[in-house]
Amino acid sequence: GVSHELKTPLASLTATITGLFEGGVPWDEERVRQELRAVEQDLIRLGSSINSLLDLSRLEASEWRPRIERYELGEILGTVLSRLPPGQQARVSDSLPENLPQIHVDFDQWVRVIEHLLENGLQYSGPESPVRVGAAATLSEARMWVEDEGPGIGPEERGKVFDRFYRGQAATQASGTGIGLAITREIVEFHRGRIWIEDVAPHGARFVIALPRADAGGG
């Protein structure tokens, strides 16, 4: 639950820092770098968990009143990428078509949607594995997706991953609170959109979102 997911990275941070200060341990540069990378990952995890909990509380209290306007998906994605650590930025690639229609969304909420999906893909795939963002349009919908090269999500899990505090079977020590995808679904459905999961060959998962096109009477 929430308590576990907040206490775990805090305990890991404490252990790492305590280890650095233990007497008799040489402070060679490479060891310090490795320990600081571990600290960075714990801080990223802790920050993500706190942001997710804040999002959830705002949604439940109806305090996050959306301001629906038209935006370019590339503008939203650029904001999300600017918030990622450089190492994670380098793992994300995008292929957005030039003629993609604008989407009719609340900017801050949609930034959080893309953040949650990227965090999920980065977390459940290998440390060097790429995560790709794509988009396309039909006559009635704008579609966007985030795909990874992780172990994928089995059919029996696809309905569960959007439940609050559910952690997938592939979860490792780098798990999150398990509410990021639940928040994502709530925001998508508020925007009258749909979200689902597809397989990626040879392995991986693709989270696809479909929104009514703002230029097709959907907004």
mmCIF file with all atom_site columns, C-alpha atoms in Angstrom:
data_model
loop_
_atom_site.group_PDB
_atom_site.id
_atom_site.type_symbol
_atom_site.label_atom_id
_atom_site.label_alt_id
_atom_site.label_comp_id
_atom_site.label_asym_id
_atom_site.label_entity_id
_atom_site.label_seq_id
_atom_site.pdbx_PDB_ins_code
_atom_site.Cartn_x
_atom_site.Cartn_y
_atom_site.Cartn_z
_atom_site.occupancy
_atom_site.B_iso_or_equiv
_atom_site.pdbx_formal_charge
_atom_site.auth_seq_id
_atom_site.auth_comp_id
_atom_site.auth_asym_id
_atom_site.auth_atom_id
_atom_site.pdbx_PDB_model_num
ATOM 1   C CA . GLY A 1 1   ? 0.000   0.000   0.000   1.00 0.00 ? 1   GLY A CA 1
ATOM 2   C CA . VAL A 1 2   ? 0.929   3.666   0.267   1.00 0.00 ? 2   VAL A CA 1
ATOM 3   C CA . SER A 1 3   ? 2.870   3.312   3.506   1.00 0.00 ? 3   SER A CA 1
ATOM 4   C CA . HIS A 1 4   ? 5.077   0.572   2.068   1.00 0.00 ? 4   HIS A CA 1
ATOM 5   C CA . GLU A 1 5   ? 5.790   2.464   -1.133  1.00 0.00 ? 5   GLU A CA 1
ATOM 6   C CA . LEU A 1 6   ? 6.876   5.603   0.722   1.00 0.00 ? 6   LEU A CA 1
ATOM 7   C CA . LYS A 1 7   ? 8.861   3.848   3.446   1.00 0.00 ? 7   LYS A CA 1
ATOM 8   C CA . THR A 1 8   ? 10.796  1.571   1.081   1.00 0.00 ? 8   THR A CA 1
ATOM 9   C CA . PRO A 1 9   ? 12.672  4.280   -0.871  1.00 0.00 ? 9   PRO A CA 1
ATOM 10  C CA . LEU A 1 10  ? 13.231  6.226   2.348   1.00 0.00 ? 10  LEU A CA 1
ATOM 11  C CA . ALA A 1 11  ? 14.783  3.158   3.986   1.00 0.00 ? 11  ALA A CA 1
ATOM 12  C CA . SER A 1 12  ? 16.933  2.577   0.904   1.00 0.00 ? 12  SER A CA 1
ATOM 13  C CA . LEU A 1 13  ? 18.085  6.212   0.892   1.00 0.00 ? 13  LEU A CA 1
ATOM 14  C CA . THR A 1 14  ? 18.975  6.019   4.569   1.00 0.00 ? 14  THR A CA 1
ATOM 15  C CA . ALA A 1 15  ? 20.918  2.789   4.105   1.00 0.00 ? 15  ALA A CA 1
ATOM 16  C CA . THR A 1 16  ? 22.876  4.176   1.138   1.00 0.00 ? 16  THR A CA 1
ATOM 17  C CA . ILE A 1 17  ? 23.828  7.400   2.875   1.00 0.00 ? 17  ILE A CA 1
ATOM 18  C CA . THR A 1 18  ? 24.686  5.600   6.108   1.00 0.00 ? 18  THR A CA 1
ATOM 19  C CA . GLY A 1 19  ? 26.906  3.243   4.132   1.00 0.00 ? 19  GLY A CA 1
ATOM 20  C CA . LEU A 1 20  ? 28.786  6.156   2.608   1.00 0.00 ? 20  LEU A CA 1
ATOM 21  C CA . PHE A 1 21  ? 29.533  7.584   6.038   1.00 0.00 ? 21  PHE A CA 1
ATOM 22  C CA . GLU A 1 22  ? 30.585  4.328   7.684   1.00 0.00 ? 22  GLU A CA 1
ATOM 23  C CA . GLY A 1 23  ? 34.102  4.487   9.030   1.00 0.00 ? 23  GLY A CA 1
ATOM 24  C CA . GLY A 1 24  ? 36.870  2.633   7.243   1.00 0.00 ? 24  GLY A CA 1
ATOM 25  C CA . VAL A 1 25  ? 35.127  2.575   3.842   1.00 0.00 ? 25  VAL A CA 1
ATOM 26  C CA . PRO A 1 26  ? 37.279  4.136   1.082   1.00 0.00 ? 26  PRO A CA 1
ATOM 27  C CA . TRP A 1 27  ? 35.686  7.107   -0.687  1.00 0.00 ? 27  TRP A CA 1
ATOM 28  C CA . ASP A 1 28  ? 36.850  6.256   -4.179  1.00 0.00 ? 28  ASP A CA 1
ATOM 29  C CA . GLU A 1 29  ? 35.154  8.215   -6.920  1.00 0.00 ? 29  GLU A CA 1
ATOM 30  C CA . GLU A 1 30  ? 33.562  5.271   -8.733  1.00 0.00 ? 30  GLU A CA 1
ATOM 31  C CA . ARG A 1 31  ? 31.931  3.918   -5.560  1.00 0.00 ? 31  ARG A CA 1
ATOM 32  C CA . VAL A 1 32  ? 30.571  7.346   -4.668  1.00 0.00 ? 32  VAL A CA 1
ATOM 33  C CA . ARG A 1 33  ? 29.156  7.700   -8.194  1.00 0.00 ? 33  ARG A CA 1
ATOM 34  C CA . GLN A 1 34  ? 27.410  4.344   -7.924  1.00 0.00 ? 34  GLN A CA 1
ATOM 35  C CA . GLU A 1 35  ? 25.949  5.217   -4.542  1.00 0.00 ? 35  GLU A CA 1
ATOM 36  C CA . LEU A 1 36  ? 24.757  8.602   -5.810  1.00 0.00 ? 36  LEU A CA 1
ATOM 37  C CA . ARG A 1 37  ? 23.046  6.921   -8.772  1.00 0.00 ? 37  ARG A CA 1
ATOM 38  C CA . ALA A 1 38  ? 21.199  4.708   -6.300  1.00 0.00 ? 38  ALA A CA 1
ATOM 39  C CA . VAL A 1 39  ? 20.220  7.797   -4.283  1.00 0.00 ? 39  VAL A CA 1
ATOM 40  C CA . GLU A 1 40  ? 18.982  9.488   -7.471  1.00 0.00 ? 40  GLU A CA 1
ATOM 41  C CA . GLN A 1 41  ? 16.783  6.496   -8.346  1.00 0.00 ? 41  GLN A CA 1
ATOM 42  C CA . ASP A 1 42  ? 15.293  6.389   -4.843  1.00 0.00 ? 42  ASP A CA 1
ATOM 43  C CA . LEU A 1 43  ? 14.585  10.130  -4.968  1.00 0.00 ? 43  LEU A CA 1
ATOM 44  C CA . ILE A 1 44  ? 12.932  9.766   -8.388  1.00 0.00 ? 44  ILE A CA 1
ATOM 45  C CA . ARG A 1 45  ? 10.787  6.937   -7.060  1.00 0.00 ? 45  ARG A CA 1
ATOM 46  C CA . LEU A 1 46  ? 9.866   8.850   -3.912  1.00 0.00 ? 46  LEU A CA 1
ATOM 47  C CA . GLY A 1 47  ? 9.034   12.008  -5.884  1.00 0.00 ? 47  GLY A CA 1
ATOM 48  C CA . SER A 1 48  ? 6.869   10.038  -8.309  1.00 0.00 ? 48  SER A CA 1
ATOM 49  C CA . SER A 1 49  ? 5.002   8.409   -5.424  1.00 0.00 ? 49  SER A CA 1
ATOM 50  C CA . ILE A 1 50  ? 4.358   11.739  -3.708  1.00 0.00 ? 50  ILE A CA 1
ATOM 51  C CA . ASN A 1 51  ? 3.191   13.374  -6.956  1.00 0.00 ? 51  ASN A CA 1
ATOM 52  C CA . SER A 1 52  ? 0.829   10.479  -7.615  1.00 0.00 ? 52  SER A CA 1
ATOM 53  C CA . LEU A 1 53  ? -0.662  10.730  -4.136  1.00 0.00 ? 53  LEU A CA 1
ATOM 54  C CA . LEU A 1 54  ? -1.132  14.486  -4.540  1.00 0.00 ? 54  LEU A CA 1
ATOM 55  C CA . ASP A 1 55  ? -2.813  13.936  -7.904  1.00 0.00 ? 55  ASP A CA 1
ATOM 56  C CA . LEU A 1 56  ? -5.123  11.344  -6.374  1.00 0.00 ? 56  LEU A CA 1
ATOM 57  C CA . SER A 1 57  ? -6.112  13.573  -3.468  1.00 0.00 ? 57  SER A CA 1
ATOM 58  C CA . ARG A 1 58  ? -6.824  16.484  -5.828  1.00 0.00 ? 58  ARG A CA 1
ATOM 59  C CA . LEU A 1 59  ? -8.971  14.311  -8.085  1.00 0.00 ? 59  LEU A CA 1
ATOM 60  C CA . GLU A 1 60  ? -10.915 12.825  -5.167  1.00 0.00 ? 60  GLU A CA 1
ATOM 61  C CA . ALA A 1 61  ? -11.541 16.262  -3.683  1.00 0.00 ? 61  ALA A CA 1
ATOM 62  C CA . SER A 1 62  ? -12.569 17.653  -7.107  1.00 0.00 ? 62  SER A CA 1
ATOM 63  C CA . GLU A 1 63  ? -9.929  20.338  -6.635  1.00 0.00 ? 63  GLU A CA 1
ATOM 64  C CA . TRP A 1 64  ? -8.227  19.662  -9.955  1.00 0.00 ? 64  TRP A CA 1
ATOM 65  C CA . ARG A 1 65  ? -10.730 21.495  -12.096 1.00 0.00 ? 65  ARG A CA 1
ATOM 66  C CA . PRO A 1 66  ? -9.689  21.015  -15.709 1.00 0.00 ? 66  PRO A CA 1
ATOM 67  C CA . ARG A 1 67  ? -9.170  23.874  -18.149 1.00 0.00 ? 67  ARG A CA 1
ATOM 68  C CA . ILE A 1 68  ? -9.835  22.298  -21.518 1.00 0.00 ? 68  ILE A CA 1
ATOM 69  C CA . GLU A 1 69  ? -8.034  23.938  -24.426 1.00 0.00 ? 69  GLU A CA 1
ATOM 70  C CA . ARG A 1 70  ? -6.404  22.861  -27.666 1.00 0.00 ? 70  ARG A CA 1
ATOM 71  C CA . TYR A 1 71  ? -2.753  21.831  -27.560 1.00 0.00 ? 71  TYR A CA 1
ATOM 72  C CA . GLU A 1 72  ? -0.155  20.149  -29.713 1.00 0.00 ? 72  GLU A CA 1
ATOM 73  C CA . LEU A 1 73  ? 0.816   16.746  -28.345 1.00 0.00 ? 73  LEU A CA 1
ATOM 74  C CA . GLY A 1 74  ? 4.453   17.588  -29.091 1.00 0.00 ? 74  GLY A CA 1
ATOM 75  C CA . GLU A 1 75  ? 4.224   20.591  -26.766 1.00 0.00 ? 75  GLU A CA 1
ATOM 76  C CA . ILE A 1 76  ? 2.932   18.399  -23.936 1.00 0.00 ? 76  ILE A CA 1
ATOM 77  C CA . LEU A 1 77  ? 5.536   15.703  -24.595 1.00 0.00 ? 77  LEU A CA 1
ATOM 78  C CA . GLY A 1 78  ? 8.306   18.309  -24.568 1.00 0.00 ? 78  GLY A CA 1
ATOM 79  C CA . THR A 1 79  ? 7.218   19.463  -21.110 1.00 0.00 ? 79  THR A CA 1
ATOM 80  C CA . VAL A 1 80  ? 7.211   15.870  -19.843 1.00 0.00 ? 80  VAL A CA 1
ATOM 81  C CA . LEU A 1 81  ? 10.667  15.110  -21.260 1.00 0.00 ? 81  LEU A CA 1
ATOM 82  C CA . SER A 1 82  ? 12.130  18.276  -19.736 1.00 0.00 ? 82  SER A CA 1
ATOM 83  C CA . ARG A 1 83  ? 11.212  16.921  -16.292 1.00 0.00 ? 83  ARG A CA 1
ATOM 84  C CA . LEU A 1 84  ? 12.970  13.580  -16.735 1.00 0.00 ? 84  LEU A CA 1
ATOM 85  C CA . PRO A 1 85  ? 16.566  13.000  -15.606 1.00 0.00 ? 85  PRO A CA 1
ATOM 86  C CA . PRO A 1 86  ? 18.989  13.097  -18.591 1.00 0.00 ? 86  PRO A CA 1
ATOM 87  C CA . GLY A 1 87  ? 19.593  9.350   -18.444 1.00 0.00 ? 87  GLY A CA 1
ATOM 88  C CA . GLN A 1 88  ? 15.881  8.637   -18.778 1.00 0.00 ? 88  GLN A CA 1
ATOM 89  C CA . GLN A 1 89  ? 15.368  11.320  -21.441 1.00 0.00 ? 89  GLN A CA 1
ATOM 90  C CA . ALA A 1 90  ? 17.911  9.516   -23.611 1.00 0.00 ? 90  ALA A CA 1
ATOM 91  C CA . ARG A 1 91  ? 15.794  6.339   -23.511 1.00 0.00 ? 91  ARG A CA 1
ATOM 92  C CA . VAL A 1 92  ? 12.664  8.030   -24.875 1.00 0.00 ? 92  VAL A CA 1
ATOM 93  C CA . SER A 1 93  ? 12.099  8.495   -28.592 1.00 0.00 ? 93  SER A CA 1
ATOM 94  C CA . ASP A 1 94  ? 9.051   9.816   -30.405 1.00 0.00 ? 94  ASP A CA 1
ATOM 95  C CA . SER A 1 95  ? 7.576   9.651   -33.880 1.00 0.00 ? 95  SER A CA 1
ATOM 96  C CA . LEU A 1 96  ? 4.778   12.198  -34.016 1.00 0.00 ? 96  LEU A CA 1
ATOM 97  C CA . PRO A 1 97  ? 3.349   12.888  -37.489 1.00 0.00 ? 97  PRO A CA 1
ATOM 98  C CA . GLU A 1 98  ? 3.501   16.505  -38.644 1.00 0.00 ? 98  GLU A CA 1
ATOM 99  C CA . ASN A 1 99  ? -0.214  16.632  -39.472 1.00 0.00 ? 99  ASN A CA 1
ATOM 100 C CA . LEU A 1 100 ? -1.391  15.326  -36.095 1.00 0.00 ? 100 LEU A CA 1
ATOM 101 C CA . PRO A 1 101 ? -4.470  17.315  -35.021 1.00 0.00 ? 101 PRO A CA 1
ATOM 102 C CA . GLN A 1 102 ? -4.433  19.268  -31.799 1.00 0.00 ? 102 GLN A CA 1
ATOM 103 C CA . ILE A 1 103 ? -5.942  17.553  -28.768 1.00 0.00 ? 103 ILE A CA 1
ATOM 104 C CA . HIS A 1 104 ? -8.601  19.092  -26.553 1.00 0.00 ? 104 HIS A CA 1
ATOM 105 C CA . VAL A 1 105 ? -7.292  18.586  -22.999 1.00 0.00 ? 105 VAL A CA 1
ATOM 106 C CA . ASP A 1 106 ? -6.286  20.143  -19.702 1.00 0.00 ? 106 ASP A CA 1
ATOM 107 C CA . PHE A 1 107 ? -2.551  20.765  -20.159 1.00 0.00 ? 107 PHE A CA 1
ATOM 108 C CA . ASP A 1 108 ? -1.418  19.903  -16.612 1.00 0.00 ? 108 ASP A CA 1
ATOM 109 C CA . GLN A 1 109 ? -3.572  16.794  -16.429 1.00 0.00 ? 109 GLN A CA 1
ATOM 110 C CA . TRP A 1 110 ? -2.331  15.553  -19.776 1.00 0.00 ? 110 TRP A CA 1
ATOM 111 C CA . VAL A 1 111 ? 1.273   16.165  -18.781 1.00 0.00 ? 111 VAL A CA 1
ATOM 112 C CA . ARG A 1 112 ? 0.627   13.874  -15.824 1.00 0.00 ? 112 ARG A CA 1
ATOM 113 C CA . VAL A 1 113 ? -0.968  11.244  -18.092 1.00 0.00 ? 113 VAL A CA 1
ATOM 114 C CA . ILE A 1 114 ? 2.087   11.098  -20.351 1.00 0.00 ? 114 ILE A CA 1
ATOM 115 C CA . GLU A 1 115 ? 4.402   11.215  -17.306 1.00 0.00 ? 115 GLU A CA 1
ATOM 116 C CA . HIS A 1 116 ? 2.671   8.253   -15.692 1.00 0.00 ? 116 HIS A CA 1
ATOM 117 C CA . LEU A 1 117 ? 2.821   6.214   -18.906 1.00 0.00 ? 117 LEU A CA 1
ATOM 118 C CA . LEU A 1 118 ? 6.489   7.029   -19.491 1.00 0.00 ? 118 LEU A CA 1
ATOM 119 C CA . GLU A 1 119 ? 7.404   6.298   -15.867 1.00 0.00 ? 119 GLU A CA 1
ATOM 120 C CA . ASN A 1 120 ? 5.627   2.962   -16.183 1.00 0.00 ? 120 ASN A CA 1
ATOM 121 C CA . GLY A 1 121 ? 7.475   2.054   -19.389 1.00 0.00 ? 121 GLY A CA 1
ATOM 122 C CA . LEU A 1 122 ? 10.860  3.169   -18.059 1.00 0.00 ? 122 LEU A CA 1
ATOM 123 C CA . GLN A 1 123 ? 10.305  1.282   -14.813 1.00 0.00 ? 123 GLN A CA 1
ATOM 124 C CA . TYR A 1 124 ? 9.171   -2.068  -16.204 1.00 0.00 ? 124 TYR A CA 1
ATOM 125 C CA . SER A 1 125 ? 11.767  -2.387  -18.970 1.00 0.00 ? 125 SER A CA 1
ATOM 126 C CA . GLY A 1 126 ? 15.521  -2.813  -18.687 1.00 0.00 ? 126 GLY A CA 1
ATOM 127 C CA . PRO A 1 127 ? 17.735  0.130   -17.683 1.00 0.00 ? 127 PRO A CA 1
ATOM 128 C CA . GLU A 1 128 ? 18.941  0.584   -21.279 1.00 0.00 ? 128 GLU A CA 1
ATOM 129 C CA . SER A 1 129 ? 15.718  -0.344  -23.065 1.00 0.00 ? 129 SER A CA 1
ATOM 130 C CA . PRO A 1 130 ? 14.043  2.307   -25.236 1.00 0.00 ? 130 PRO A CA 1
ATOM 131 C CA . VAL A 1 131 ? 10.540  3.638   -24.635 1.00 0.00 ? 131 VAL A CA 1
ATOM 132 C CA . ARG A 1 132 ? 8.741   5.022   -27.668 1.00 0.00 ? 132 ARG A CA 1
ATOM 133 C CA . VAL A 1 133 ? 5.937   7.561   -27.993 1.00 0.00 ? 133 VAL A CA 1
ATOM 134 C CA . GLY A 1 134 ? 3.794   7.567   -31.112 1.00 0.00 ? 134 GLY A CA 1
ATOM 135 C CA . ALA A 1 135 ? 0.566   9.082   -32.385 1.00 0.00 ? 135 ALA A CA 1
ATOM 136 C CA . ALA A 1 136 ? -1.861  8.920   -35.283 1.00 0.00 ? 136 ALA A CA 1
ATOM 137 C CA . ALA A 1 137 ? -5.303  10.209  -36.192 1.00 0.00 ? 137 ALA A CA 1
ATOM 138 C CA . THR A 1 138 ? -8.481  8.710   -37.583 1.00 0.00 ? 138 THR A CA 1
ATOM 139 C CA . LEU A 1 139 ? -11.444 10.706  -38.842 1.00 0.00 ? 139 LEU A CA 1
ATOM 140 C CA . SER A 1 140 ? -12.968 10.824  -35.373 1.00 0.00 ? 140 SER A CA 1
ATOM 141 C CA . GLU A 1 141 ? -10.095 10.242  -32.940 1.00 0.00 ? 141 GLU A CA 1
ATOM 142 C CA . ALA A 1 142 ? -6.583  11.308  -32.083 1.00 0.00 ? 142 ALA A CA 1
ATOM 143 C CA . ARG A 1 143 ? -4.572  8.366   -30.814 1.00 0.00 ? 143 ARG A CA 1
ATOM 144 C CA . MET A 1 144 ? -1.312  8.353   -28.880 1.00 0.00 ? 144 MET A CA 1
ATOM 145 C CA . TRP A 1 145 ? 0.659   5.539   -27.339 1.00 0.00 ? 145 TRP A CA 1
ATOM 146 C CA . VAL A 1 146 ? 3.651   4.728   -25.169 1.00 0.00 ? 146 VAL A CA 1
ATOM 147 C CA . GLU A 1 147 ? 5.376   1.403   -25.768 1.00 0.00 ? 147 GLU A CA 1
ATOM 148 C CA . ASP A 1 148 ? 8.248   -0.393  -24.073 1.00 0.00 ? 148 ASP A CA 1
ATOM 149 C CA . GLU A 1 149 ? 10.337  -3.524  -24.538 1.00 0.00 ? 149 GLU A CA 1
ATOM 150 C CA . GLY A 1 150 ? 9.616   -4.953  -21.100 1.00 0.00 ? 150 GLY A CA 1
ATOM 151 C CA . PRO A 1 151 ? 8.106   -8.357  -20.318 1.00 0.00 ? 151 PRO A CA 1
ATOM 152 C CA . GLY A 1 152 ? 4.651   -7.255  -21.411 1.00 0.00 ? 152 GLY A CA 1
ATOM 153 C CA . ILE A 1 153 ? 1.320   -7.550  -19.626 1.00 0.00 ? 153 ILE A CA 1
ATOM 154 C CA . GLY A 1 154 ? -0.671  -10.756 -19.818 1.00 0.00 ? 154 GLY A CA 1
ATOM 155 C CA . PRO A 1 155 ? -4.386  -10.741 -20.704 1.00 0.00 ? 155 PRO A CA 1
ATOM 156 C CA . GLU A 1 156 ? -5.295  -11.659 -17.115 1.00 0.00 ? 156 GLU A CA 1
ATOM 157 C CA . GLU A 1 157 ? -3.533  -8.548  -15.814 1.00 0.00 ? 157 GLU A CA 1
ATOM 158 C CA . ARG A 1 158 ? -4.749  -5.958  -18.299 1.00 0.00 ? 158 ARG A CA 1
ATOM 159 C CA . GLY A 1 159 ? -7.837  -5.048  -16.350 1.00 0.00 ? 159 GLY A CA 1
ATOM 160 C CA . LYS A 1 160 ? -5.999  -4.995  -13.046 1.00 0.00 ? 160 LYS A CA 1
ATOM 161 C CA . VAL A 1 161 ? -3.132  -2.632  -13.871 1.00 0.00 ? 161 VAL A CA 1
ATOM 162 C CA . PHE A 1 162 ? -5.515  0.321   -13.787 1.00 0.00 ? 162 PHE A CA 1
ATOM 163 C CA . ASP A 1 163 ? -6.676  -0.547  -10.254 1.00 0.00 ? 163 ASP A CA 1
ATOM 164 C CA . ARG A 1 164 ? -5.301  1.551   -7.415  1.00 0.00 ? 164 ARG A CA 1
ATOM 165 C CA . PHE A 1 165 ? -2.271  0.112   -5.622  1.00 0.00 ? 165 PHE A CA 1
ATOM 166 C CA . TYR A 1 166 ? -1.981  -2.821  -8.029  1.00 0.00 ? 166 TYR A CA 1
ATOM 167 C CA . ARG A 1 167 ? 1.606   -3.734  -8.865  1.00 0.00 ? 167 ARG A CA 1
ATOM 168 C CA . GLY A 1 168 ? 2.217   -5.904  -11.908 1.00 0.00 ? 168 GLY A CA 1
ATOM 169 C CA . GLN A 1 169 ? 3.759   -9.354  -11.730 1.00 0.00 ? 169 GLN A CA 1
ATOM 170 C CA . ALA A 1 170 ? 6.901   -7.931  -13.383 1.00 0.00 ? 170 ALA A CA 1
ATOM 171 C CA . ALA A 1 171 ? 7.372   -5.394  -10.591 1.00 0.00 ? 171 ALA A CA 1
ATOM 172 C CA . THR A 1 172 ? 10.897  -5.158  -9.246  1.00 0.00 ? 172 THR A CA 1
ATOM 173 C CA . GLN A 1 173 ? 12.524  -3.140  -6.504  1.00 0.00 ? 173 GLN A CA 1
ATOM 174 C CA . ALA A 1 174 ? 11.846  -0.078  -8.687  1.00 0.00 ? 174 ALA A CA 1
ATOM 175 C CA . SER A 1 175 ? 8.086   -0.255  -8.253  1.00 0.00 ? 175 SER A CA 1
ATOM 176 C CA . GLY A 1 176 ? 5.894   2.761   -7.657  1.00 0.00 ? 176 GLY A CA 1
ATOM 177 C CA . THR A 1 177 ? 2.738   3.309   -5.651  1.00 0.00 ? 177 THR A CA 1
ATOM 178 C CA . GLY A 1 178 ? 0.578   1.483   -8.155  1.00 0.00 ? 178 GLY A CA 1
ATOM 179 C CA . ILE A 1 179 ? -1.759  4.443   -8.579  1.00 0.00 ? 179 ILE A CA 1
ATOM 180 C CA . GLY A 1 180 ? -0.182  6.222   -11.547 1.00 0.00 ? 180 GLY A CA 1
ATOM 181 C CA . LEU A 1 181 ? -2.114  4.134   -14.078 1.00 0.00 ? 181 LEU A CA 1
ATOM 182 C CA . ALA A 1 182 ? -5.323  4.455   -12.032 1.00 0.00 ? 182 ALA A CA 1
ATOM 183 C CA . ILE A 1 183 ? -4.979  8.246   -12.173 1.00 0.00 ? 183 ILE A CA 1
ATOM 184 C CA . THR A 1 184 ? -4.202  8.040   -15.877 1.00 0.00 ? 184 THR A CA 1
ATOM 185 C CA . ARG A 1 185 ? -7.424  6.140   -16.571 1.00 0.00 ? 185 ARG A CA 1
ATOM 186 C CA . GLU A 1 186 ? -9.500  8.588   -14.513 1.00 0.00 ? 186 GLU A CA 1
ATOM 187 C CA . ILE A 1 187 ? -8.107  11.585  -16.393 1.00 0.00 ? 187 ILE A CA 1
ATOM 188 C CA . VAL A 1 188 ? -8.519  9.897   -19.789 1.00 0.00 ? 188 VAL A CA 1
ATOM 189 C CA . GLU A 1 189 ? -12.124 8.940   -19.060 1.00 0.00 ? 189 GLU A CA 1
ATOM 190 C CA . PHE A 1 190 ? -12.897 12.459  -17.833 1.00 0.00 ? 190 PHE A CA 1
ATOM 191 C CA . HIS A 1 191 ? -11.743 13.690  -21.259 1.00 0.00 ? 191 HIS A CA 1
ATOM 192 C CA . ARG A 1 192 ? -14.191 11.198  -22.829 1.00 0.00 ? 192 ARG A CA 1
ATOM 193 C CA . GLY A 1 193 ? -11.280 9.113   -24.059 1.00 0.00 ? 193 GLY A CA 1
ATOM 194 C CA . ARG A 1 194 ? -10.399 5.424   -23.969 1.00 0.00 ? 194 ARG A CA 1
ATOM 195 C CA . ILE A 1 195 ? -7.228  3.653   -22.833 1.00 0.00 ? 195 ILE A CA 1
ATOM 196 C CA . TRP A 1 196 ? -6.177  0.066   -23.462 1.00 0.00 ? 196 TRP A CA 1
ATOM 197 C CA . ILE A 1 197 ? -3.112  -2.193  -23.639 1.00 0.00 ? 197 ILE A CA 1
ATOM 198 C CA . GLU A 1 198 ? -1.666  -3.978  -26.663 1.00 0.00 ? 198 GLU A CA 1
ATOM 199 C CA . ASP A 1 199 ? 1.224   -6.415  -27.142 1.00 0.00 ? 199 ASP A CA 1
ATOM 200 C CA . VAL A 1 200 ? 4.476   -5.318  -28.742 1.00 0.00 ? 200 VAL A CA 1
ATOM 201 C CA . ALA A 1 201 ? 6.523   -7.847  -30.750 1.00 0.00 ? 201 ALA A CA 1
ATOM 202 C CA . PRO A 1 202 ? 8.741   -9.594  -29.810 1.00 0.00 ? 202 PRO A CA 1
ATOM 203 C CA . HIS A 1 203 ? 7.924   -8.488  -26.251 1.00 0.00 ? 203 HIS A CA 1
ATOM 204 C CA . GLY A 1 204 ? 6.663   -5.400  -24.482 1.00 0.00 ? 204 GLY A CA 1
ATOM 205 C CA . ALA A 1 205 ? 3.516   -3.420  -23.821 1.00 0.00 ? 205 ALA A CA 1
ATOM 206 C CA . ARG A 1 206 ? 1.843   -0.526  -25.606 1.00 0.00 ? 206 ARG A CA 1
ATOM 207 C CA . PHE A 1 207 ? -0.575  1.757   -23.742 1.00 0.00 ? 207 PHE A CA 1
ATOM 208 C CA . VAL A 1 208 ? -2.901  3.377   -26.257 1.00 0.00 ? 208 VAL A CA 1
ATOM 209 C CA . ILE A 1 209 ? -5.145  6.387   -25.638 1.00 0.00 ? 209 ILE A CA 1
ATOM 210 C CA . ALA A 1 210 ? -7.882  7.505   -28.025 1.00 0.00 ? 210 ALA A CA 1
ATOM 211 C CA . LEU A 1 211 ? -9.460  10.953  -27.685 1.00 0.00 ? 211 LEU A CA 1
ATOM 212 C CA . PRO A 1 212 ? -12.338 12.467  -29.656 1.00 0.00 ? 212 PRO A CA 1
ATOM 213 C CA . ARG A 1 213 ? -10.887 14.878  -32.212 1.00 0.00 ? 213 ARG A CA 1
ATOM 214 C CA . ALA A 1 214 ? -11.421 18.498  -31.247 1.00 0.00 ? 214 ALA A CA 1
ATOM 215 C CA . ASP A 1 215 ? -11.783 19.402  -34.941 1.00 0.00 ? 215 ASP A CA 1
ATOM 216 C CA . ALA A 1 216 ? -14.398 16.691  -35.535 1.00 0.00 ? 216 ALA A CA 1
ATOM 217 C CA . GLY A 1 217 ? -17.065 17.912  -33.151 1.00 0.00 ? 217 GLY A CA 1
ATOM 218 C CA . GLY A 1 218 ? -15.566 15.999  -30.214 1.00 0.00 ? 218 GLY A CA 1
ATOM 219 C CA . GLY A 1 219 ? -14.849 19.040  -28.067 1.00 0.00 ? 219 GLY A CA 1
#
